């Protein structure tokens, strides 16, 4: 373990690692600024989601370059983290948006109306009877 930790990286690996780490941090910061600057929840949700996803991929590439150059073998364990984030972030965003849209409609807020098919179907997915 000490042999790996005490060895220095080649200059190309240090530059590439630093570049991807800085770019990843910049995307995460831009997403955070978007979260603060946007006026409504519906606008705020997009910036951090995109920034976090791109930031995680850049950090993953930096991690792969660093540990691959340090250990002299390809290090792909970090890809699992990026894949997990890439799969869970959009799903979480969709659930948050749907919950916020539902609550806003309950309050009578200024949001798009439900889709025509959504209004025609009940909770169980069956068509409802129109009131007479």
Coordinates of C-alpha atoms in Angstrom, one line a residue:
X1 CA 0.0 0.0 0.0
X2 CA 2.8 2.4 0.8
X3 CA 4.5 1.7 -2.5
X4 CA 1.3 2.9 -4.4
X5 CA 0.7 5.9 -2.1
X6 CA 4.3 7.1 -2.3
X7 CA 4.7 6.8 -6.1
X8 CA 4.1 9.9 -8.1
X9 CA 1.8 10.1 -11.1
X10 CA 3.0 10.9 -14.7
X11 CA 2.5 14.6 -15.6
X12 CA -0.2 13.7 -18.2
X13 CA -2.2 11.8 -15.6
X14 CA -2.0 14.7 -13.1
X15 CA -3.1 17.2 -15.7
X16 CA -6.0 15.0 -16.9
X17 CA -7.1 14.2 -13.4
X18 CA -7.0 17.9 -12.4
X19 CA -8.8 18.9 -15.5
X20 CA -11.7 16.5 -15.1
X21 CA -11.9 17.2 -11.3
X22 CA -12.2 21.0 -11.9
X23 CA -14.7 20.5 -14.8
X24 CA -16.8 18.2 -12.6
X25 CA -16.7 20.6 -9.7
X26 CA -17.6 23.5 -12.0
X27 CA -20.7 21.7 -13.4
X28 CA -21.8 20.8 -9.8
X29 CA -21.3 24.5 -8.8
X30 CA -23.3 25.7 -11.9
X31 CA -26.1 23.4 -11.0
X32 CA -26.1 24.7 -7.4
X33 CA -26.2 28.3 -8.6
X34 CA -29.2 27.4 -10.8
X35 CA -30.9 25.9 -7.8
X36 CA -30.5 29.3 -6.0
X37 CA -31.2 31.6 -8.9
X38 CA -34.4 30.1 -10.4
X39 CA -37.7 31.5 -9.1
X40 CA -40.0 28.4 -9.0
X41 CA -39.5 24.8 -8.0
X42 CA -40.4 23.7 -11.6
X43 CA -37.5 25.7 -12.9
X44 CA -35.1 24.9 -10.1
X45 CA -35.3 21.2 -10.5
X46 CA -33.4 21.0 -13.8
X47 CA -30.1 22.8 -13.1
X48 CA -28.9 20.7 -10.2
X49 CA -30.0 17.5 -11.8
X50 CA -28.0 18.1 -15.0
X51 CA -25.1 19.6 -13.1
X52 CA -24.9 16.7 -10.7
X53 CA -25.0 14.1 -13.5
X54 CA -22.3 15.7 -15.6
X55 CA -20.3 16.5 -12.5
X56 CA -20.4 12.9 -11.4
X57 CA -19.3 11.6 -14.8
X58 CA -16.3 14.1 -14.9
X59 CA -15.3 13.1 -11.4
X60 CA -15.6 9.4 -12.4
X61 CA -13.3 9.9 -15.3
X62 CA -10.8 11.8 -13.0
X63 CA -11.0 8.9 -10.6
X64 CA -10.4 6.3 -13.3
X65 CA -7.4 8.2 -14.7
X66 CA -5.9 8.7 -11.3
X67 CA -6.2 5.2 -10.0
X68 CA -5.4 3.6 -13.3
X69 CA -2.2 5.6 -13.7
X70 CA -1.3 5.0 -10.0
X71 CA -1.9 1.2 -10.0
X72 CA -0.8 0.5 -13.6
X73 CA -4.0 -1.2 -14.4
X74 CA -7.5 -0.1 -15.5
X75 CA -9.6 0.9 -12.6
X76 CA -13.3 0.8 -13.5
X77 CA -14.9 0.4 -10.0
X78 CA -15.9 4.1 -10.0
X79 CA -18.1 3.5 -13.1
X80 CA -20.6 1.7 -10.8
X81 CA -21.1 4.9 -8.8
X82 CA -21.7 7.0 -12.0
X83 CA -24.1 4.4 -13.4
X84 CA -26.0 4.4 -10.1
X85 CA -26.3 8.2 -10.2
X86 CA -27.2 8.2 -13.9
X87 CA -30.0 5.8 -13.2
X88 CA -31.4 7.2 -10.0
X89 CA -31.2 11.0 -10.7
X90 CA -33.7 11.1 -13.5
X91 CA -36.1 8.8 -11.7
X92 CA -35.9 10.9 -8.5
X93 CA -36.4 14.1 -10.5
X94 CA -39.5 12.7 -12.2
X95 CA -41.0 11.6 -8.9
X96 CA -40.3 15.0 -7.4
X97 CA -41.8 16.9 -10.4
X98 CA -44.9 14.7 -10.3
X99 CA -45.4 15.2 -6.6
X100 CA -44.9 19.0 -6.9
X101 CA -47.3 19.2 -9.9
X102 CA -49.9 17.2 -8.0
X103 CA -49.6 19.5 -4.9
X104 CA -49.7 22.6 -7.1
X105 CA -52.8 21.4 -8.9
X106 CA -54.4 20.7 -5.5
X107 CA -53.8 24.3 -4.4
X108 CA -55.2 25.6 -7.7
X109 CA -51.9 26.9 -8.9
X110 CA -51.0 28.1 -12.4
X111 CA -49.7 24.9 -13.9
X112 CA -50.5 23.0 -17.1
X113 CA -53.7 21.1 -16.9
X114 CA -53.6 17.3 -16.7
X115 CA -53.3 15.4 -20.0
X116 CA -56.6 14.5 -21.6
X117 CA -56.0 10.8 -21.1
X118 CA -55.1 11.4 -17.4
X119 CA -58.4 13.1 -16.8
X120 CA -60.4 10.3 -18.5
X121 CA -58.8 7.6 -16.4
X122 CA -59.3 7.0 -12.8
X123 CA -56.7 6.0 -10.2
X124 CA -56.9 2.3 -11.3
X125 CA -56.3 3.2 -14.9
X126 CA -59.9 2.6 -15.9
X127 CA -62.1 5.1 -17.7
X128 CA -64.4 7.0 -15.3
X129 CA -68.0 7.8 -15.8
X130 CA -68.8 11.4 -16.8
X131 CA -71.1 13.2 -14.3
X132 CA -74.7 13.4 -15.6

